[in-house]
Short mmCIF file of C-alpha atoms in Angstrom, two decimals:
data_model
loop_
_atom_site.label_atom_id
_atom_site.label_comp_id
_atom_site.label_asym_id
_atom_site.label_seq_id
_atom_site.Cartn_x
_atom_site.Cartn_y
_atom_site.Cartn_z
CA MET Z 16 19.76 -15.96 -11.14
CA LEU Z 17 17.76 -14.00 -8.66
CA LYS Z 18 16.11 -15.48 -5.86
CA LEU Z 19 12.44 -15.28 -4.72
CA SER Z 20 10.98 -14.70 -0.72
CA ILE Z 21 7.15 -14.92 -0.05
CA LEU Z 22 5.12 -11.85 2.43
CA ASP Z 23 2.03 -13.65 2.89
CA GLN Z 24 0.04 -11.29 4.99
CA SER Z 25 -3.63 -13.65 5.48
CA PRO Z 26 -5.38 -10.86 3.77
CA VAL Z 27 -9.98 -11.93 4.48
CA SER Z 28 -11.31 -11.69 0.91
CA ALA Z 29 -15.01 -10.49 1.18
CA GLY Z 30 -17.13 -13.86 2.25
CA VAL Z 31 -13.61 -15.24 3.86
CA SER Z 32 -13.59 -16.29 7.89
CA HIS Z 33 -10.42 -14.98 9.56
CA ARG Z 34 -10.14 -19.32 9.90
CA GLU Z 35 -10.00 -19.60 6.33
CA ALA Z 36 -7.45 -16.51 5.72
CA VAL Z 37 -4.90 -18.13 7.61
CA GLN Z 38 -5.49 -21.93 6.92
CA GLN Z 39 -5.41 -20.71 3.22
CA THR Z 40 -1.78 -18.71 4.05
CA VAL Z 41 -0.76 -22.44 5.24
CA GLN Z 42 -1.52 -24.22 2.24
CA LEU Z 43 0.61 -21.39 0.19
CA ALA Z 44 3.06 -21.90 2.18
CA GLN Z 45 3.05 -25.82 1.08
CA LEU Z 46 2.98 -24.77 -2.29
CA ALA Z 47 5.90 -22.08 -1.90
CA ASP Z 48 8.12 -25.23 0.21
CA ARG Z 49 6.99 -27.15 -3.27
CA LEU Z 50 7.79 -24.81 -5.82
CA GLY Z 51 11.30 -23.63 -4.12
CA TYR Z 52 11.28 -20.26 -3.17
CA THR Z 53 13.58 -19.71 -0.56
CA ARG Z 54 11.47 -18.01 2.50
CA PHE Z 55 8.20 -17.54 4.09
CA TRP Z 56 7.91 -14.83 6.26
CA VAL Z 57 4.66 -13.70 7.77
CA SER Z 58 2.83 -11.04 9.13
CA GLU Z 59 2.21 -9.18 12.29
CA HIS Z 60 -1.50 -7.02 12.66
CA HIS Z 61 -4.19 -7.03 15.41
CA ASN Z 62 -7.91 -5.77 15.55
CA SER Z 63 -7.71 -5.73 11.26
CA GLN Z 64 -11.10 -6.58 9.61
CA GLY Z 65 -9.26 -7.22 6.75
CA LEU Z 66 -5.79 -8.97 7.91
CA ALA Z 67 -5.60 -12.43 9.88
CA GLY Z 68 -2.68 -12.68 10.96
CA SER Z 69 -1.67 -11.67 14.89
CA SER Z 70 0.95 -14.16 15.94
CA PRO Z 71 3.73 -14.89 13.89
CA GLU Z 72 5.25 -17.34 16.58
CA VAL Z 73 2.40 -19.44 16.47
CA LEU Z 74 1.62 -19.79 13.07
CA LEU Z 75 5.15 -20.24 12.11
CA SER Z 76 5.64 -23.49 14.49
CA THR Z 77 1.87 -24.74 12.37
CA LEU Z 78 3.97 -23.99 9.00
CA ALA Z 79 7.79 -25.11 10.13
CA ALA Z 80 6.07 -28.16 11.31
CA ARG Z 81 3.68 -29.07 7.31
CA THR Z 82 6.69 -27.97 5.47
CA SER Z 83 10.16 -29.37 5.24
CA ARG Z 84 12.69 -27.41 3.52
CA ILE Z 85 12.15 -23.32 3.36
CA ARG Z 86 13.16 -20.85 5.43
CA LEU Z 87 10.33 -19.75 7.81
CA GLY Z 88 9.93 -16.48 8.99
CA SER Z 89 8.69 -13.22 11.08
CA GLY Z 90 7.65 -9.86 9.07
CA GLY Z 91 7.91 -8.48 11.58
CA VAL Z 92 7.75 -9.25 14.89
CA LEU Z 93 6.93 -6.00 16.65
CA LEU Z 94 9.23 -5.15 19.23
CA PRO Z 95 7.89 -2.44 21.18
CA HIS Z 96 4.59 -4.30 21.63
CA TYR Z 97 7.03 -6.88 23.73
CA SER Z 98 9.95 -8.07 26.24
CA ALA Z 99 13.04 -8.31 24.22
CA TYR Z 100 13.67 -11.42 26.24
CA LYS Z 101 10.46 -13.23 25.36
CA VAL Z 102 10.89 -12.63 21.68
CA ALA Z 103 14.03 -14.12 22.39
CA GLU Z 104 12.96 -16.84 24.24
CA ASN Z 105 9.81 -17.52 21.57
CA PHE Z 106 12.21 -17.84 18.49
CA ARG Z 107 15.25 -20.01 20.19
CA MET Z 108 12.47 -22.70 21.05
CA LEU Z 109 11.41 -22.44 16.79
CA GLU Z 110 15.11 -22.95 16.27
CA ALA Z 111 15.60 -25.45 18.80
CA LEU Z 112 11.94 -27.41 16.46
CA TYR Z 113 13.62 -26.83 13.06
CA PRO Z 114 16.69 -25.45 13.09
CA GLY Z 115 18.86 -23.97 10.49
CA ARG Z 116 14.71 -22.43 9.34
CA ILE Z 117 13.78 -19.81 11.13
CA ASP Z 118 14.10 -16.34 10.32
CA LEU Z 119 13.64 -13.60 13.26
CA GLY Z 120 12.37 -9.53 11.23
CA ILE Z 121 11.04 -7.50 14.01
CA GLY Z 122 10.23 -4.18 13.34
CA ARG Z 123 8.45 -0.95 14.79
CA ALA Z 124 5.17 -0.09 13.73
CA PRO Z 125 2.36 -0.34 15.75
CA GLY Z 126 0.47 -2.67 13.37
CA GLY Z 127 -3.22 -1.40 14.06
CA THR Z 128 -4.64 1.61 15.83
CA PRO Z 129 -2.85 3.75 19.30
CA HIS Z 130 -5.63 1.86 21.38
CA THR Z 131 -5.15 -1.09 19.89
CA ALA Z 132 -1.43 -0.67 21.22
CA LYS Z 133 -2.45 0.49 24.60
CA ALA Z 134 -4.47 -3.22 24.30
CA LEU Z 135 -1.20 -5.27 24.24
CA ARG Z 136 1.45 -2.89 26.13
CA GLY Z 137 -1.28 -1.76 28.90
CA ALA Z 138 -3.83 0.84 29.81
CA GLU Z 139 -0.79 2.68 31.02
CA ALA Z 140 1.82 2.17 28.40
CA ASN Z 141 3.60 5.27 26.96
CA LEU Z 142 4.16 4.40 23.37
CA PHE Z 143 5.65 7.41 21.94
CA GLU Z 144 8.68 5.28 24.65
CA GLY Z 145 7.91 2.43 23.58
CA LEU Z 146 8.95 3.92 20.00
CA GLU Z 147 12.22 5.44 22.08
CA ARG Z 148 12.65 2.33 23.66
CA PHE Z 149 13.19 0.54 20.77
CA PRO Z 150 17.14 0.68 19.55
CA ALA Z 151 17.44 -0.49 23.11
CA GLN Z 152 15.19 -3.04 22.83
CA VAL Z 153 17.66 -4.13 19.90
CA SER Z 154 20.72 -4.25 21.24
CA ASP Z 155 18.89 -6.48 24.40
CA LEU Z 156 17.05 -9.29 21.61
CA VAL Z 157 21.06 -9.12 19.58
CA GLY Z 158 22.67 -9.64 23.49
CA PHE Z 159 19.97 -12.83 24.71
CA LEU Z 160 20.68 -14.44 20.52
CA THR Z 161 23.95 -14.49 20.77
CA ASP Z 162 24.73 -14.77 24.49
CA THR Z 163 26.98 -11.53 24.39
CA ILE Z 164 25.24 -9.42 27.41
CA GLU Z 165 27.72 -7.41 29.18
CA PRO Z 166 28.54 -6.58 32.75
CA GLY Z 167 27.02 -4.80 34.76
CA HIS Z 168 24.18 -4.03 32.49
CA VAL Z 169 20.69 -4.67 34.15
CA PHE Z 170 20.14 -7.92 32.40
CA GLU Z 171 23.81 -9.30 33.29
CA GLY Z 172 23.45 -13.17 33.53
CA ILE Z 173 20.01 -13.90 32.15
CA ARG Z 174 20.23 -16.37 29.37
CA ALA Z 175 17.05 -17.11 26.55
CA THR Z 176 16.64 -20.68 26.70
CA PRO Z 177 16.05 -23.08 25.57
CA LEU Z 178 20.07 -23.15 24.96
CA VAL Z 179 20.61 -24.08 21.13
CA GLU Z 180 23.73 -23.91 19.36
CA SER Z 181 22.32 -22.33 16.32
CA MET Z 182 20.08 -19.51 16.10
CA PRO Z 183 17.14 -17.73 13.94
CA GLN Z 184 18.87 -14.76 10.81
CA VAL Z 185 18.33 -11.56 12.64
CA TRP Z 186 16.02 -8.52 10.42
CA LEU Z 187 15.26 -5.37 9.93
CA LEU Z 188 12.76 -4.14 8.65
CA GLY Z 189 10.50 -0.95 8.04
CA SER Z 190 10.24 1.31 5.16
CA THR Z 191 12.22 4.15 6.22
CA GLY Z 192 16.10 4.61 6.51
CA GLN Z 193 15.90 4.41 9.86
CA SER Z 194 15.50 0.56 10.44
CA GLY Z 195 19.03 -0.62 7.78
CA VAL Z 196 20.50 1.92 10.56
CA TYR Z 197 19.68 0.40 13.60
CA ALA Z 198 20.50 -2.76 11.72
CA SER Z 199 23.57 -1.37 10.05
CA GLN Z 200 24.65 -0.95 14.13
CA VAL Z 201 24.08 -3.99 15.05
CA GLY Z 202 24.64 -5.53 12.46
CA ALA Z 203 21.42 -7.57 11.60
CA ALA Z 204 19.71 -7.90 8.23
CA PHE Z 205 17.51 -5.28 6.83
CA CYS Z 206 14.72 -6.34 4.26
CA PHE Z 207 12.98 -2.64 2.73
CA ALA Z 208 9.28 -3.07 2.56
CA HIS Z 209 8.36 -0.65 -0.84
CA PHE Z 210 5.66 -2.95 -0.80
CA ILE Z 211 4.38 0.51 1.88
CA ASN Z 212 7.27 3.24 0.93
CA GLY Z 213 7.84 3.19 -3.57
CA ALA Z 214 10.43 5.99 -2.78
CA GLY Z 215 13.85 5.94 -1.46
CA GLY Z 216 14.29 1.58 -0.73
CA GLN Z 217 17.55 2.07 -2.79
CA GLN Z 218 19.24 5.29 -0.62
CA ALA Z 219 18.28 3.22 2.47
CA VAL Z 220 19.86 0.23 1.50
CA ARG Z 221 23.07 1.78 -0.05
CA SER Z 222 23.38 3.66 3.38
CA TYR Z 223 22.68 0.19 5.40
CA ARG Z 224 25.99 -1.48 3.37
CA SER Z 225 27.99 1.74 3.59
CA SER Z 226 27.74 1.66 7.56
CA PHE Z 227 26.81 -1.84 8.83
CA GLN Z 228 29.44 -3.52 11.41
CA PRO Z 229 30.22 -6.95 11.36
CA SER Z 230 28.54 -8.64 14.53
CA ALA Z 231 27.92 -12.45 15.97
CA LEU Z 232 25.01 -12.12 13.33
CA ASN Z 233 26.65 -11.16 10.45
CA VAL Z 234 29.89 -10.50 9.03
CA VAL Z 235 28.85 -8.98 5.82
CA PRO Z 236 25.54 -7.74 5.31
CA GLN Z 237 22.44 -9.06 4.38
CA ALA Z 238 20.14 -7.17 2.42
CA THR Z 239 16.41 -7.44 0.13
CA VAL Z 240 13.22 -5.58 0.01
CA CYS Z 241 9.95 -6.72 -0.70
CA ILE Z 242 7.23 -5.16 -3.06
CA TYR Z 243 3.47 -5.96 -4.35
CA VAL Z 244 3.53 -8.49 -6.97
CA LEU Z 245 0.65 -10.31 -9.53
CA CYS Z 246 1.27 -12.19 -12.09
CA ALA Z 247 -1.57 -14.20 -14.63
CA GLU Z 248 -0.68 -15.74 -18.35
CA THR Z 249 -2.46 -12.00 -19.59
CA THR Z 250 -1.96 -8.58 -18.90
CA ALA Z 251 -5.50 -8.22 -19.04
CA GLU Z 252 -6.50 -10.36 -16.23
CA ALA Z 253 -3.84 -9.60 -14.24
CA GLU Z 254 -4.72 -5.86 -14.00
CA GLU Z 255 -8.21 -6.44 -14.00
CA GLN Z 256 -7.38 -9.28 -11.07
CA ALA Z 257 -5.41 -6.24 -9.62
CA THR Z 258 -7.76 -3.92 -9.49
CA SER Z 259 -8.38 -5.47 -5.88
CA ILE Z 260 -4.94 -4.88 -4.76
CA ASP Z 261 -5.84 -0.95 -5.97
CA LEU Z 262 -8.74 -0.85 -3.68
CA ARG Z 263 -7.83 -2.73 -0.26
CA ILE Z 264 -4.58 -0.29 -0.40
CA LEU Z 265 -6.68 3.20 -1.29
CA GLN Z 266 -9.31 1.98 2.15
CA MET Z 267 -6.45 1.49 4.37
CA GLU Z 268 -5.05 4.62 3.38
CA LYS Z 269 -8.49 6.28 3.90
CA GLY Z 270 -9.35 4.43 7.48
CA GLU Z 271 -11.03 1.25 5.84
CA PHE Z 272 -10.17 -1.63 7.35
CA THR Z 273 -12.17 -3.73 5.44
CA GLY Z 274 -11.46 -7.15 3.89
CA VAL Z 275 -9.94 -7.42 0.24
CA LYS Z 276 -13.12 -7.22 -2.62
CA SER Z 277 -13.93 -8.19 -5.53
CA PRO Z 278 -12.38 -6.79 -9.15
CA LYS Z 279 -15.99 -6.60 -9.76
CA GLU Z 280 -16.54 -4.75 -5.98
CA ALA Z 281 -13.72 -2.87 -7.11
CA ALA Z 282 -15.52 -1.44 -10.18
CA SER Z 283 -18.58 -0.40 -9.34
CA TYR Z 284 -16.92 1.51 -6.23
CA VAL Z 285 -17.16 5.07 -6.75
CA TYR Z 286 -13.72 7.16 -6.74
CA SER Z 287 -12.98 9.98 -6.25
CA ASP Z 288 -10.38 12.64 -8.41
CA TRP Z 289 -7.94 12.23 -5.01
CA ASP Z 290 -8.95 8.47 -5.47
CA GLN Z 291 -7.25 8.53 -9.10
CA THR Z 292 -4.70 9.68 -8.10
CA ARG Z 293 -3.81 7.85 -4.71
CA ILE Z 294 -4.41 4.07 -7.09
CA ARG Z 295 -1.74 5.97 -9.87
CA ASP Z 296 1.07 6.93 -6.94
CA ASN Z 297 -0.03 3.99 -5.04
CA ARG Z 298 1.17 1.88 -8.68
CA SER Z 299 4.71 2.69 -7.52
CA ARG Z 300 4.83 -0.54 -4.82
CA MET Z 301 3.48 -3.00 -7.46
CA ILE Z 302 4.62 -4.50 -10.02
CA ILE Z 303 1.44 -6.34 -12.09
CA GLY Z 304 1.37 -7.70 -15.62
CA ASN Z 305 2.79 -11.17 -17.07
CA PRO Z 306 4.94 -13.86 -16.84
CA SER Z 307 7.67 -11.32 -18.98
CA GLN Z 308 5.99 -7.97 -17.56
CA VAL Z 309 6.77 -9.13 -13.61
CA ARG Z 310 9.89 -11.21 -14.34
CA ASP Z 311 11.54 -7.37 -15.71
CA GLY Z 312 9.99 -5.30 -13.74
CA LEU Z 313 11.31 -8.34 -10.52
CA ARG Z 314 15.55 -8.42 -12.15
CA ARG Z 315 14.81 -3.95 -12.10
CA ILE Z 316 13.47 -3.93 -8.55
CA ALA Z 317 16.64 -5.71 -8.00
CA ASP Z 318 19.05 -3.89 -9.80
CA SER Z 319 17.91 -0.98 -8.05
CA TYR Z 320 18.54 -1.92 -4.86
CA GLY Z 321 21.48 -4.26 -5.45
CA VAL Z 322 20.23 -7.30 -4.37
CA ASP Z 323 20.19 -10.86 -4.99
CA GLU Z 324 16.07 -12.02 -3.94
CA VAL Z 325 13.48 -9.89 -3.91
CA MET Z 326 10.18 -11.15 -1.53
CA VAL Z 327 6.92 -10.71 -3.29
CA VAL Z 328 3.97 -9.85 -1.32
CA THR Z 329 0.94 -11.88 -3.19
CA GLY Z 330 -1.93 -10.15 -3.71
CA GLY Z 331 -5.78 -10.72 -5.39
CA TYR Z 332 -9.22 -11.51 -4.08
CA ARG Z 333 -9.20 -14.76 -4.31
CA ALA Z 334 -6.64 -17.60 -2.99
CA GLU Z 335 -6.21 -18.76 -6.88
CA THR Z 336 -4.47 -15.29 -7.75
CA ARG Z 337 -2.17 -16.16 -5.09
CA ARG Z 338 -0.96 -18.93 -6.17
CA GLN Z 339 -1.11 -18.57 -9.64
CA THR Z 340 1.66 -16.17 -8.52
CA LEU Z 341 3.87 -18.04 -6.62
CA GLU Z 342 3.35 -20.60 -9.33
CA LEU Z 343 3.91 -18.48 -12.46
CA LEU Z 344 7.20 -17.35 -10.88
CA ALA Z 345 8.82 -20.42 -9.32
CA GLU Z 346 8.16 -21.21 -13.84
CA MET Z 347 9.95 -17.90 -14.91
CA PHE Z 348 12.64 -18.14 -12.50
CA ARG Z 349 12.74 -21.78 -12.78
CA LEU Z 350 12.94 -21.71 -8.99
CA ARG Z 351 11.30 -26.15 -9.47
CA PRO Z 352 9.32 -27.81 -12.06
CA ARG Z 353 5.96 -26.07 -12.00
CA LEU Z 354 3.29 -28.00 -10.20
CA THR Z 355 -0.19 -28.31 -9.98
CA GLY Z 356 -3.29 -29.92 -7.79
#
């Protein structure tokens, strides 16, 4: 049976405050926990009007306290901005509090504009140097989490506290094959962001598996794929709600970082020929439709990647649309009996 998981970006719809958007994420995690989803990840974005999630570590502590079973993780911590040691300590603390339920997803994207990245790293920071240091940071992070910092290393003798027997599951996230290369080198799990890049992911996962090196993290490769999903009772309803996602992605590509617009606002937006082309192309990053269409689409994407788990990014203008997607998928894939209320 295909396992389903969720990446929630705390989207901010027009007329909704950032506080409300974060509370909607908490409520969605609680619903996912009741419905039987495998894991629930939250993202990291900065200086964004349309996305409220900026601190996965803090949000995860609340989600873990308000759920009981589901795995929780970052999708992901943007490691170039931070100290690998501090990230290791943050997630060891989460693992100490909620053992066996924490995932540490790591990304290398800026999560905002270059100007915002400088605010995160310091005004004098060299942004290109941060990306160049990423492989070494990943290696250091794994060393801190597994207590395998080698003798002679600059950090020899330093241990990440609290000292706990278990550790979070480490994932590398990416929309190109390079993150898969890094994941294979350290033995981490790998999640391909199909919702960001709809091309090349299958090859990236195959390459990751073929070059995987067992480590203290994993002895066998583990991969998943993340894709936009919107499911409704009818195809017409799904297509209407999906216009909000179409417009949001288009505006992000154009540098218009606003909140999620309603289907009515999307219908009144003036689209150029280029806009229409981009919307058609971006549909390769989504699965939209009624329950049977979405079920078949998820099975196809899983088969093409050779994975037994798919992570969905739920979209739509209203929180109710995201909840409906989760409920319909849970019913279709028989995760748990459908819940209401």
